[in-house]
Each structure stands twice: as C-alpha cells, then as structure tokens.
Amino acid sequence: MQLLTGQTLSFSADPFAVPHPEACTLRRRGAVLVREGRIAAVGEADTLRAAHPQAKVISYGDDLICAGFIDAHVHYPQTAIIASWGLRLIDWLNTYTFPEEARFADPAHAARIAARYLDLTAAHGTTTMASFCTIHPGSVDALFAEAQARGQCVVAGKTCMDRNAPDDLRDSAQSAYDDSKALLTRWHGTDRLHYAITPRFTPTSTPDQLEALGALWAENPACLMQTHLSEQTDEIAWVRDLHPEARDYLDTYEAHGLLGARGLYGHAIHLEEREIDRLREVGAALIHCPTSNTFIGSGLFRTAALKTRGLGVGLATDTGGGSSFSMLRTMAAAYEIGQLLGTPLHAAQLLWLATQGSARALHLDHEIGNLAPGLAADLVVLDLASSPAIAQRQAEAEDLWEALFPTIMMGDDRAVRATWINGRPTP
Ligand code: GUN
Ligand code: ZN
C-alpha cells in the first residue's frame, strides 16, 4: 500500500456543464492511497497518513497528481512518421502513412514500434489510448501483448481497408470480418484490454466491408467501434462521389450499422446539422484531434458549441497525423483552436477533456479517468515548474489554475514527474 502526497485534482462533474469550482476538488496538501493497483482513497494527506500508518509514503511535494491522460484516437503504427512535412490528408496517407503501415507485415517491426510507442506515451503521462493498428492482425497482437505485459488499459483494433489502398494493405470484406472476430475473441476483456472494430474510413472500405463490420459490431455490442469522420473537405467530397445515395458522410456508416453509442468518430470537424443531431441522439462520441487538425490543415473543431449541444467529446493526439505525443501539447492546441473560434476553454475543461472526457468517450469512466476510490491507479504527476520559462510564470500565479495553465501551454515530457500505471510507477 502506498500513499502518494502532493496537490490533487479530481472531478465530481463536467466543467462544461457546471462552473469549474463546482466540478473540481482540489487539495493543496492532498494524497492518493493506492492498494493492489487501485485507488483506495483520495483525501487530505494528514488524515490519510494518520488513518493508514502502514502505507509507504511517496512525497511529490507541490507537484500535481491527477488521473493519467487518455488519448482517445491514435495510430501507434505511425510513431516513426510523426512530423512528416508538407502534405494534406489524402497525399499524406499515400506518401507517408501507407508505406510505413506496410512494414507492419513484419511482427518484429510491430513489436519494436509498440514498445517504443508505449515508452514514449508513458513518458508523456498517457496511461490509456485507443489505437488504430494496421491491416495485419499481428499489429494488434503486438500492441495488446506489450500493453498486457505493462498492466495497461488499452483499446485497439485491426484497421480494415479493402479499396483505395496499396495492394499489400488491402484485406477483403470477409477477411476483415474473420480477422477482427478472431482478434476480439482473443483479446476483448482479457486483463485490461478492449477491442474496437476499426474500419479506417469510408473511402477505404467498400459497402460490403462496412456491412460486414456493422454485422460484427451487432454481434459484439460490448466492443467499441472507431473510425474517421469529416476531417477534410477534399475527403468529404470524395465520400460524396463514392456514395451519391448517402444523405451525408455519417450516413455511409449509419446505413451499414456503424453508428452507435459505442462509436468513436475521429475529427468530425465539418459536420452537417443532421449529422450532429444523429450523433447526439445515439450518444456517440466525437474525438477532437487538435494538433492533427492544424498540422494536416483540416480545420477547427467546435468543442464548446458541440459540448453545449450535448455531444460527448474526447481528446486525442492522432499520432502521427498529430504533431506530438503529449496530451499537454494537445490541450494547448485545443485552447488555441478555441481562441480562434472565440470560445477559450478553461484549464479545468482542458484537463477534463484529456481524462474524464476521453474516459467517457471510451465507456471506461467506471475504470479510469479520475482520482476516485475504486478506479485504477493510473496517474500522472505533473511538475508545475518544469522549465525556467514555466517556473517564472508559475511563480506569479494566484491560484492552481493559473499555476497549471503555463504547464498546459508550454509543458512537455519534462513536466511529467511520474506516470503510474496499474498502481506502479513506470520505469
Ligand atoms: N483518415 C483516414 N486514415 C487516417 C489517418 O491515418 N490519419 C488521419 N489523420 N486521418 C485519417
Ligand atoms: Zn486517425
């Protein structure tokens, strides 16, 4: 049993729904009691120390302890092509992404990148992610095996593509169904692993493949489903050409059983009114990928407006379309996009999106995404003065939010003092 002391921050409500002082509990001298991989208690350090004298105390001073970051949309196979210059979505996929994804036919390459990716993300304070893999079932095995060895909660799925992709990156409707079924049977619910049925996006799946994956989801409704939606205007025009019968982009999923509460729709920038209404009606989640949306030049996701309209929103790096592994950098980009739209997000809202918002999107908020008794002890400990530039600004702060905001805006992996996964600090 361990008692981690520091400043602690937990959420009791959504700071988009109620004023942030009501949504957050902040303790200046707080503590988190960890027992057998779980959070056993959160409270005042003095009280918990007195109540649990046998617990080993790990003092983090004035560092901020909060739930580990949850990255709700990534492509771990794109780790090695992050920050590739100059192209927009379709050319970027063809030039950089597909050649790298083809290398995952080699299980040794997949294992190497999976370990590298989980090392990098842990160093940045990310404890859970929802990842696309490649068309190769071995790419899913590699990530799940590595996550399992680390006791980590990970969502992943085999990316399915049976058109508009290179020969060596195409499956078929039947093999996508069969391979996905075998993978979810093997992995879904094993330890802390969760399967997401993963059609890449409409341009790379035939209607037959979308139909087969919709059927698989109906047969396995506890699984998540992840895909892309309305990221770039060229892509939307392509979908319109491919599917003149569809009312809109979302309709191409809806028509094949790929719209539901456990659906995760990445980007979702250029939505039409009907799409917004349907996504809200079914309780689906939109995943905001702000560094990707600026890096690939996709557009401005309307976080505040969509939250006000009642949609679920999670936050994500979209590695490697996104330009950083850091959820701090991702929060900063979400803030900047909010500013461009005239709706600046509060630090409490940014942190909520990176933890609770993503946990809710993944339907894992009973397990992760908050400092609360009973949840997994997946934690990040943030040094709020991790560089001279941040420290000098933080020294002027009058409250925690002002002390935290420079770390959100200027912080990186140097701000991550420790990351705990499943009740243990990562190496
Ligand atoms: N749309 C389809 N595939 C991808 C991908 O790998 N990255 C991004 N950003 N968008 C996509
Ligand atoms: Zn993506």
mmCIF file of C-alpha atoms in Angstrom, residues 8-357:
data_model
loop_
_atom_site.group_PDB
_atom_site.id
_atom_site.type_symbol
_atom_site.label_atom_id
_atom_site.label_comp_id
_atom_site.label_asym_id
_atom_site.label_seq_id
_atom_site.Cartn_x
_atom_site.Cartn_y
_atom_site.Cartn_z
ATOM 1 C CA THR A 8 -4.510 16.507 -6.008
ATOM 2 C CA LEU A 9 -7.228 17.262 -8.501
ATOM 3 C CA SER A 10 -10.377 15.261 -9.074
ATOM 4 C CA PHE A 11 -13.639 15.909 -10.890
ATOM 5 C CA SER A 12 -17.144 15.481 -9.497
ATOM 6 C CA ALA A 13 -18.910 16.951 -12.535
ATOM 7 C CA ASP A 14 -18.326 18.111 -16.110
ATOM 8 C CA PRO A 15 -16.834 21.655 -16.102
ATOM 9 C CA PHE A 16 -18.588 22.292 -19.428
ATOM 10 C CA ALA A 17 -21.919 21.714 -17.616
ATOM 11 C CA VAL A 18 -21.304 23.458 -14.278
ATOM 12 C CA PRO A 19 -18.857 26.205 -13.237
ATOM 13 C CA HIS A 20 -15.408 24.709 -12.720
ATOM 14 C CA PRO A 21 -15.200 25.412 -8.956
ATOM 15 C CA GLU A 22 -18.223 23.139 -8.537
ATOM 16 C CA ALA A 23 -16.864 20.481 -10.886
ATOM 17 C CA CYS A 24 -13.396 20.104 -9.332
ATOM 18 C CA THR A 25 -11.998 19.159 -5.953
ATOM 19 C CA LEU A 26 -8.515 20.500 -5.390
ATOM 20 C CA ARG A 27 -6.422 19.697 -2.345
ATOM 21 C CA ARG A 28 -3.216 21.638 -1.763
ATOM 22 C CA ARG A 29 -1.941 19.006 0.673
ATOM 23 C CA GLY A 30 -3.724 16.020 -0.698
ATOM 24 C CA ALA A 31 -2.968 12.343 -1.051
ATOM 25 C CA VAL A 32 -3.936 9.272 -3.037
ATOM 26 C CA LEU A 33 -3.914 5.890 -1.326
ATOM 27 C CA VAL A 34 -3.009 3.089 -3.745
ATOM 28 C CA ARG A 35 -3.727 -0.548 -2.962
ATOM 29 C CA GLU A 36 -3.401 -3.504 -5.319
ATOM 30 C CA GLY A 37 -3.447 -1.382 -8.449
ATOM 31 C CA ARG A 38 -6.486 0.638 -7.428
ATOM 32 C CA ILE A 39 -7.147 3.991 -5.854
ATOM 33 C CA ALA A 40 -8.307 3.102 -2.330
ATOM 34 C CA ALA A 41 -8.869 6.673 -1.106
ATOM 35 C CA VAL A 42 -8.345 10.324 -2.026
ATOM 36 C CA GLY A 43 -8.241 12.972 0.668
ATOM 37 C CA GLU A 44 -6.183 15.265 2.880
ATOM 38 C CA ALA A 45 -2.620 13.991 3.317
ATOM 39 C CA ASP A 46 -2.606 14.365 7.113
ATOM 40 C CA THR A 47 -5.889 12.498 7.501
ATOM 41 C CA LEU A 48 -4.918 9.617 5.226
ATOM 42 C CA ARG A 49 -1.457 9.342 6.758
ATOM 43 C CA ALA A 50 -2.961 9.047 10.228
ATOM 44 C CA ALA A 51 -5.542 6.514 9.074
ATOM 45 C CA HIS A 52 -3.010 4.358 7.185
ATOM 46 C CA PRO A 53 0.263 4.488 9.119
ATOM 47 C CA GLN A 54 1.438 1.279 7.439
ATOM 48 C CA ALA A 55 1.302 2.803 3.927
ATOM 49 C CA LYS A 56 4.597 3.688 2.276
ATOM 50 C CA VAL A 57 4.608 7.471 1.754
ATOM 51 C CA ILE A 58 5.840 8.802 -1.586
ATOM 52 C CA SER A 59 6.036 12.577 -1.372
ATOM 53 C CA TYR A 60 5.625 14.593 -4.555
ATOM 54 C CA GLY A 61 5.858 17.957 -2.772
ATOM 55 C CA ASP A 62 3.887 20.614 -4.658
ATOM 56 C CA ASP A 63 3.520 18.513 -7.795
ATOM 57 C CA LEU A 64 0.001 17.985 -9.104
ATOM 58 C CA ILE A 65 -1.363 14.428 -9.031
ATOM 59 C CA CYS A 66 -4.250 13.749 -11.373
ATOM 60 C CA ALA A 67 -5.673 10.925 -13.458
ATOM 61 C CA GLY A 68 -3.365 9.683 -16.217
ATOM 62 C CA PHE A 69 -4.052 11.151 -19.636
ATOM 63 C CA ILE A 70 -6.291 9.214 -22.028
ATOM 64 C CA ASP A 71 -5.550 9.626 -25.711
ATOM 65 C CA ALA A 72 -8.792 8.690 -27.430
ATOM 66 C CA HIS A 73 -7.562 8.388 -31.049
ATOM 67 C CA VAL A 74 -4.059 7.408 -32.170
ATOM 68 C CA HIS A 75 -2.335 5.300 -34.800
ATOM 69 C CA TYR A 76 0.573 3.674 -32.969
ATOM 70 C CA PRO A 77 1.979 2.345 -36.297
ATOM 71 C CA GLN A 78 2.565 5.973 -37.342
ATOM 72 C CA THR A 79 5.009 6.592 -34.477
ATOM 73 C CA ALA A 80 8.022 6.643 -36.783
ATOM 74 C CA ILE A 81 6.479 9.041 -39.341
ATOM 75 C CA ILE A 82 5.249 11.709 -36.916
ATOM 76 C CA ALA A 83 6.078 15.228 -38.109
ATOM 77 C CA SER A 84 6.268 14.464 -41.842
ATOM 78 C CA TRP A 85 6.286 17.647 -43.880
ATOM 79 C CA GLY A 86 4.001 19.426 -46.212
ATOM 80 C CA LEU A 87 1.045 17.294 -47.308
ATOM 81 C CA ARG A 88 -2.668 17.251 -46.674
ATOM 82 C CA LEU A 89 -4.725 14.229 -45.702
ATOM 83 C CA ILE A 90 -5.025 12.026 -48.799
ATOM 84 C CA ASP A 91 -1.495 12.732 -50.103
ATOM 85 C CA TRP A 92 -0.121 12.415 -46.564
ATOM 86 C CA LEU A 93 -1.736 8.962 -46.254
ATOM 87 C CA ASN A 94 -0.399 7.775 -49.610
ATOM 88 C CA THR A 95 3.090 9.235 -49.256
ATOM 89 C CA TYR A 96 3.994 8.735 -45.618
ATOM 90 C CA THR A 97 1.433 6.582 -43.855
ATOM 91 C CA PHE A 98 0.738 3.628 -46.109
ATOM 92 C CA PRO A 99 4.418 2.774 -46.788
ATOM 93 C CA GLU A 100 5.114 2.790 -43.041
ATOM 94 C CA GLU A 101 1.992 0.742 -42.257
ATOM 95 C CA ALA A 102 3.092 -1.861 -44.842
ATOM 96 C CA ARG A 103 6.164 -2.536 -42.693
ATOM 97 C CA PHE A 104 3.853 -3.992 -40.010
ATOM 98 C CA ALA A 105 3.578 -7.189 -42.027
ATOM 99 C CA ASP A 106 6.747 -7.983 -40.076
ATOM 100 C CA PRO A 107 5.778 -8.929 -36.496
ATOM 101 C CA ALA A 108 9.231 -7.928 -35.247
ATOM 102 C CA HIS A 109 8.738 -4.394 -36.570
ATOM 103 C CA ALA A 110 5.291 -4.246 -34.976
ATOM 104 C CA ALA A 111 6.661 -5.402 -31.609
ATOM 105 C CA ARG A 112 9.504 -2.874 -31.763
ATOM 106 C CA ILE A 113 7.217 0.079 -32.537
ATOM 107 C CA ALA A 114 4.573 -0.998 -29.994
ATOM 108 C CA ALA A 115 7.174 -0.973 -27.213
ATOM 109 C CA ARG A 116 8.641 2.314 -28.427
ATOM 110 C CA TYR A 117 5.192 3.895 -28.619
ATOM 111 C CA LEU A 118 4.175 2.790 -25.110
ATOM 112 C CA ASP A 119 7.512 4.015 -23.713
ATOM 113 C CA LEU A 120 7.090 7.416 -25.351
ATOM 114 C CA THR A 121 3.494 7.876 -24.277
ATOM 115 C CA ALA A 122 4.165 6.804 -20.668
ATOM 116 C CA ALA A 123 6.957 9.379 -20.555
ATOM 117 C CA HIS A 124 4.353 11.960 -21.603
ATOM 118 C CA GLY A 125 1.865 10.946 -18.885
ATOM 119 C CA THR A 126 -0.523 8.984 -21.107
ATOM 120 C CA THR A 127 -1.811 5.832 -19.450
ATOM 121 C CA THR A 128 -4.543 4.682 -21.878
ATOM 122 C CA MET A 129 -5.105 5.129 -25.591
ATOM 123 C CA ALA A 130 -7.493 3.977 -28.307
ATOM 124 C CA SER A 131 -5.287 2.970 -31.212
ATOM 125 C CA PHE A 132 -5.799 2.067 -34.815
ATOM 126 C CA CYS A 133 -3.368 -0.690 -35.809
ATOM 127 C CA THR A 134 -2.702 -1.778 -39.417
ATOM 128 C CA ILE A 135 -4.497 -4.334 -41.579
ATOM 129 C CA HIS A 136 -2.156 -7.004 -40.201
ATOM 130 C CA PRO A 137 -3.615 -8.951 -37.247
ATOM 131 C CA GLY A 138 -0.052 -9.180 -35.908
ATOM 132 C CA SER A 139 -0.016 -5.408 -35.423
ATOM 133 C CA VAL A 140 -2.905 -5.788 -32.960
ATOM 134 C CA ASP A 141 -1.262 -8.719 -31.189
ATOM 135 C CA ALA A 142 1.934 -6.677 -30.826
ATOM 136 C CA LEU A 143 0.251 -3.717 -29.125
ATOM 137 C CA PHE A 144 -2.011 -5.787 -26.896
ATOM 138 C CA ALA A 145 0.830 -8.104 -25.829
ATOM 139 C CA GLU A 146 3.047 -5.160 -24.926
ATOM 140 C CA ALA A 147 0.209 -3.396 -23.071
ATOM 141 C CA GLN A 148 -0.688 -6.602 -21.244
ATOM 142 C CA ALA A 149 2.900 -7.029 -20.042
ATOM 143 C CA ARG A 150 2.722 -3.481 -18.647
ATOM 144 C CA GLY A 151 -0.670 -3.970 -16.963
ATOM 145 C CA GLN A 152 -2.022 -1.200 -19.150
ATOM 146 C CA CYS A 153 -5.596 -0.428 -20.201
ATOM 147 C CA VAL A 154 -5.569 -0.127 -23.998
ATOM 148 C CA VAL A 155 -8.244 -0.045 -26.692
ATOM 149 C CA ALA A 156 -7.155 -1.183 -30.162
ATOM 150 C CA GLY A 157 -8.356 -2.757 -33.353
ATOM 151 C CA LYS A 158 -7.247 -4.053 -36.729
ATOM 152 C CA THR A 159 -7.606 -1.271 -39.305
ATOM 153 C CA CYS A 160 -9.739 -2.582 -42.161
ATOM 154 C CA MET A 161 -9.302 -1.403 -45.789
ATOM 155 C CA ASP A 162 -10.483 -3.148 -48.946
ATOM 156 C CA ARG A 163 -10.305 -0.340 -51.518
ATOM 157 C CA ASN A 164 -8.258 2.763 -52.384
ATOM 158 C CA ALA A 165 -5.182 1.439 -50.625
ATOM 159 C CA PRO A 166 -1.999 -0.267 -51.913
ATOM 160 C CA ASP A 167 -2.240 -3.985 -52.745
ATOM 161 C CA ASP A 168 -0.256 -5.030 -49.694
ATOM 162 C CA LEU A 169 -2.552 -3.022 -47.408
ATOM 163 C CA ARG A 170 -5.896 -4.385 -48.561
ATOM 164 C CA ASP A 171 -7.981 -7.068 -46.911
ATOM 165 C CA SER A 172 -11.497 -8.038 -48.033
ATOM 166 C CA ALA A 173 -14.949 -7.775 -46.511
ATOM 167 C CA GLN A 174 -14.762 -11.423 -45.441
ATOM 168 C CA SER A 175 -11.177 -11.425 -44.145
ATOM 169 C CA ALA A 176 -11.737 -8.146 -42.280
ATOM 170 C CA TYR A 177 -14.732 -9.752 -40.569
ATOM 171 C CA ASP A 178 -12.909 -13.012 -39.842
ATOM 172 C CA ASP A 179 -9.667 -11.419 -38.632
ATOM 173 C CA SER A 180 -11.455 -8.825 -36.491
ATOM 174 C CA LYS A 181 -13.662 -11.521 -34.985
ATOM 175 C CA ALA A 182 -10.690 -13.719 -34.132
ATOM 176 C CA LEU A 183 -8.851 -10.764 -32.572
ATOM 177 C CA LEU A 184 -11.774 -9.589 -30.467
ATOM 178 C CA THR A 185 -12.429 -13.150 -29.324
ATOM 179 C CA ARG A 186 -8.811 -13.441 -28.285
ATOM 180 C CA TRP A 187 -8.310 -10.038 -26.671
ATOM 181 C CA HIS A 188 -11.519 -8.215 -25.735
ATOM 182 C CA GLY A 189 -11.919 -8.309 -21.946
ATOM 183 C CA THR A 190 -8.563 -10.019 -21.387
ATOM 184 C CA ASP A 191 -6.891 -8.248 -18.461
ATOM 185 C CA ARG A 192 -7.289 -4.525 -19.214
ATOM 186 C CA LEU A 193 -7.585 -4.805 -23.000
ATOM 187 C CA HIS A 194 -10.574 -3.739 -25.078
ATOM 188 C CA TYR A 195 -11.262 -4.314 -28.744
ATOM 189 C CA ALA A 196 -12.526 -1.651 -31.129
ATOM 190 C CA ILE A 197 -13.881 -2.697 -34.522
ATOM 191 C CA THR A 198 -11.947 -0.412 -36.870
ATOM 192 C CA PRO A 199 -12.979 0.457 -40.427
ATOM 193 C CA ARG A 200 -10.376 3.108 -41.325
ATOM 194 C CA PHE A 201 -12.861 5.413 -43.108
ATOM 195 C CA THR A 202 -15.435 5.223 -45.868
ATOM 196 C CA PRO A 203 -13.040 5.887 -48.781
ATOM 197 C CA THR A 204 -11.024 2.749 -47.922
ATOM 198 C CA SER A 205 -13.906 0.368 -47.132
ATOM 199 C CA THR A 206 -16.376 -0.953 -49.718
ATOM 200 C CA PRO A 207 -20.039 -1.021 -48.727
ATOM 201 C CA ASP A 208 -19.614 -4.794 -48.352
ATOM 202 C CA GLN A 209 -16.833 -4.316 -45.840
ATOM 203 C CA LEU A 210 -18.759 -1.650 -43.909
ATOM 204 C CA GLU A 211 -21.728 -4.036 -43.839
ATOM 205 C CA ALA A 212 -19.613 -6.948 -42.587
ATOM 206 C CA LEU A 213 -18.093 -4.839 -39.804
ATOM 207 C CA GLY A 214 -21.517 -3.450 -38.879
ATOM 208 C CA ALA A 215 -22.726 -7.040 -38.536
ATOM 209 C CA LEU A 216 -19.718 -7.925 -36.387
ATOM 210 C CA TRP A 217 -20.472 -4.957 -34.108
ATOM 211 C CA ALA A 218 -24.117 -6.027 -33.802
ATOM 212 C CA GLU A 219 -22.914 -9.498 -32.792
ATOM 213 C CA ASN A 220 -20.463 -7.985 -30.267
ATOM 214 C CA PRO A 221 -22.187 -4.871 -28.926
ATOM 215 C CA ALA A 222 -19.819 -4.564 -25.942
ATOM 216 C CA CYS A 223 -16.979 -3.676 -28.294
ATOM 217 C CA LEU A 224 -16.220 -0.138 -29.324
ATOM 218 C CA MET A 225 -16.117 0.945 -32.984
ATOM 219 C CA GLN A 226 -13.627 3.580 -34.109
ATOM 220 C CA THR A 227 -13.311 5.382 -37.423
ATOM 221 C CA HIS A 228 -12.777 8.796 -39.053
ATOM 222 C CA LEU A 229 -15.499 11.283 -39.985
ATOM 223 C CA SER A 230 -15.478 14.581 -41.919
ATOM 224 C CA GLU A 231 -11.861 15.503 -41.368
ATOM 225 C CA GLN A 232 -11.043 17.419 -44.579
ATOM 226 C CA THR A 233 -13.218 18.984 -47.250
ATOM 227 C CA ASP A 234 -11.486 17.024 -50.070
ATOM 228 C CA GLU A 235 -12.199 13.798 -48.210
ATOM 229 C CA ILE A 236 -15.872 14.738 -47.781
ATOM 230 C CA ALA A 237 -16.150 15.495 -51.498
ATOM 231 C CA TRP A 238 -14.601 12.083 -52.244
ATOM 232 C CA VAL A 239 -17.120 10.359 -49.994
ATOM 233 C CA ARG A 240 -19.905 12.218 -51.780
ATOM 234 C CA ASP A 241 -18.596 10.966 -55.152
ATOM 235 C CA LEU A 242 -18.293 7.405 -53.866
ATOM 236 C CA HIS A 243 -21.741 7.461 -52.237
ATOM 237 C CA PRO A 244 -24.192 9.677 -54.150
ATOM 238 C CA GLU A 245 -27.026 7.808 -52.420
ATOM 239 C CA ALA A 246 -25.941 8.892 -48.909
ATOM 240 C CA ARG A 247 -27.502 11.881 -47.152
ATOM 241 C CA ASP A 248 -24.088 12.852 -45.772
ATOM 242 C CA TYR A 249 -20.795 11.282 -44.642
ATOM 243 C CA LEU A 250 -22.238 9.890 -41.395
ATOM 244 C CA ASP A 251 -24.975 8.211 -43.408
ATOM 245 C CA THR A 252 -22.360 5.980 -45.078
ATOM 246 C CA TYR A 253 -21.680 4.495 -41.631
ATOM 247 C CA GLU A 254 -25.272 4.614 -40.414
ATOM 248 C CA ALA A 255 -26.512 2.690 -43.474
ATOM 249 C CA HIS A 256 -24.233 -0.213 -42.541
ATOM 250 C CA GLY A 257 -24.816 -0.471 -38.796
ATOM 251 C CA LEU A 258 -21.758 1.604 -37.870
ATOM 252 C CA LEU A 259 -23.487 4.319 -35.855
ATOM 253 C CA GLY A 260 -23.977 3.744 -32.136
ATOM 254 C CA ALA A 261 -23.294 4.854 -28.580
ATOM 255 C CA ARG A 262 -20.021 2.946 -28.514
ATOM 256 C CA GLY A 263 -18.885 4.591 -31.725
ATOM 257 C CA LEU A 264 -15.831 6.868 -31.693
ATOM 258 C CA TYR A 265 -15.738 9.332 -34.586
ATOM 259 C CA GLY A 266 -12.323 10.938 -35.023
ATOM 260 C CA HIS A 267 -12.002 14.573 -36.172
ATOM 261 C CA ALA A 268 -15.692 15.291 -37.022
ATOM 262 C CA ILE A 269 -14.846 18.847 -37.994
ATOM 263 C CA HIS A 270 -17.105 19.701 -40.916
ATOM 264 C CA LEU A 271 -20.393 18.243 -39.678
ATOM 265 C CA GLU A 272 -23.808 18.972 -41.098
ATOM 266 C CA GLU A 273 -26.822 19.599 -38.887
ATOM 267 C CA ARG A 274 -28.315 16.158 -39.471
ATOM 268 C CA GLU A 275 -25.044 14.526 -38.540
ATOM 269 C CA ILE A 276 -24.794 16.464 -35.285
ATOM 270 C CA ASP A 277 -28.383 15.587 -34.399
ATOM 271 C CA ARG A 278 -27.921 11.878 -35.120
ATOM 272 C CA LEU A 279 -24.610 11.650 -33.257
ATOM 273 C CA ARG A 280 -26.251 13.237 -30.219
ATOM 274 C CA GLU A 281 -29.375 11.072 -30.441
ATOM 275 C CA VAL A 282 -27.374 7.856 -30.355
ATOM 276 C CA GLY A 283 -24.924 9.137 -27.717
ATOM 277 C CA ALA A 284 -21.816 8.647 -29.885
ATOM 278 C CA ALA A 285 -18.513 10.337 -29.076
ATOM 279 C CA LEU A 286 -16.571 12.799 -31.184
ATOM 280 C CA ILE A 287 -12.819 12.765 -30.782
ATOM 281 C CA HIS A 288 -11.057 16.106 -31.057
ATOM 282 C CA CYS A 289 -7.551 15.858 -32.525
ATOM 283 C CA PRO A 290 -6.337 19.459 -32.393
ATOM 284 C CA THR A 291 -2.625 19.148 -33.244
ATOM 285 C CA SER A 292 -3.505 16.920 -36.185
ATOM 286 C CA ASN A 293 -6.236 19.253 -37.371
ATOM 287 C CA THR A 294 -3.779 22.142 -37.540
ATOM 288 C CA PHE A 295 -0.785 20.076 -38.714
ATOM 289 C CA ILE A 296 -2.582 18.415 -41.651
ATOM 290 C CA GLY A 297 -4.625 21.570 -42.211
ATOM 291 C CA SER A 298 -8.040 20.034 -41.578
ATOM 292 C CA GLY A 299 -9.990 22.746 -39.763
ATOM 293 C CA LEU A 300 -11.345 23.945 -36.434
ATOM 294 C CA PHE A 301 -13.344 21.511 -34.266
ATOM 295 C CA ARG A 302 -16.043 23.381 -32.365
ATOM 296 C CA THR A 303 -15.558 21.910 -28.895
ATOM 297 C CA ALA A 304 -17.587 24.430 -26.902
ATOM 298 C CA ALA A 305 -20.518 24.536 -29.318
ATOM 299 C CA LEU A 306 -20.715 20.750 -29.648
ATOM 300 C CA LYS A 307 -20.459 20.225 -25.879
ATOM 301 C CA THR A 308 -23.255 22.756 -25.391
ATOM 302 C CA ARG A 309 -25.364 20.768 -27.838
ATOM 303 C CA GLY A 310 -24.893 17.691 -25.675
ATOM 304 C CA LEU A 311 -22.347 15.683 -27.641
ATOM 305 C CA GLY A 312 -19.720 13.547 -25.973
ATOM 306 C CA VAL A 313 -16.201 14.743 -26.749
ATOM 307 C CA GLY A 314 -12.851 13.090 -26.075
ATOM 308 C CA LEU A 315 -9.372 14.459 -26.729
ATOM 309 C CA ALA A 316 -6.590 12.873 -28.761
ATOM 310 C CA THR A 317 -3.188 13.351 -30.354
ATOM 311 C CA ASP A 318 -3.979 11.407 -33.551
ATOM 312 C CA THR A 319 -0.342 10.255 -33.623
ATOM 313 C CA GLY A 320 1.251 10.504 -36.269
ATOM 314 C CA GLY A 321 -1.106 12.935 -38.104
ATOM 315 C CA GLY A 322 -0.878 14.829 -34.848
ATOM 316 C CA SER A 323 2.430 16.529 -34.258
ATOM 317 C CA SER A 324 3.050 15.495 -30.640
ATOM 318 C CA PHE A 325 2.751 12.515 -28.285
ATOM 319 C CA SER A 326 1.966 14.963 -25.476
ATOM 320 C CA MET A 327 -1.563 15.446 -24.179
ATOM 321 C CA LEU A 328 -0.308 18.708 -22.621
ATOM 322 C CA ARG A 329 0.589 19.975 -26.100
ATOM 323 C CA THR A 330 -2.761 18.630 -27.299
ATOM 324 C CA MET A 331 -4.618 20.596 -24.615
ATOM 325 C CA ALA A 332 -2.659 23.697 -25.659
ATOM 326 C CA ALA A 333 -3.740 23.221 -29.272
ATOM 327 C CA ALA A 334 -7.357 22.724 -28.159
ATOM 328 C CA TYR A 335 -7.086 26.000 -26.265
ATOM 329 C CA GLU A 336 -5.683 27.825 -29.297
ATOM 330 C CA ILE A 337 -8.415 26.484 -31.575
ATOM 331 C CA GLY A 338 -10.993 27.583 -29.002
ATOM 332 C CA GLN A 339 -9.481 31.051 -29.133
ATOM 333 C CA LEU A 340 -9.695 31.150 -32.944
ATOM 334 C CA LEU A 341 -13.406 30.331 -32.571
ATOM 335 C CA GLY A 342 -13.971 32.918 -29.825
ATOM 336 C CA THR A 343 -14.533 30.245 -27.157
ATOM 337 C CA PRO A 344 -11.412 29.870 -24.969
ATOM 338 C CA LEU A 345 -11.529 26.717 -22.861
ATOM 339 C CA HIS A 346 -10.674 26.880 -19.163
ATOM 340 C CA ALA A 347 -7.747 24.829 -17.846
ATOM 341 C CA ALA A 348 -10.263 22.707 -15.916
ATOM 342 C CA GLN A 349 -12.132 21.978 -19.151
ATOM 343 C CA LEU A 350 -8.912 21.062 -20.967
ATOM 344 C CA LEU A 351 -7.808 18.689 -18.219
ATOM 345 C CA TRP A 352 -11.310 17.200 -18.036
ATOM 346 C CA LEU A 353 -11.280 16.503 -21.790
ATOM 347 C CA ALA A 354 -7.886 14.749 -21.502
ATOM 348 C CA THR A 355 -9.073 12.488 -18.673
ATOM 349 C CA GLN A 356 -12.830 12.232 -17.986
ATOM 350 C CA GLY A 357 -13.946 13.322 -21.451
#
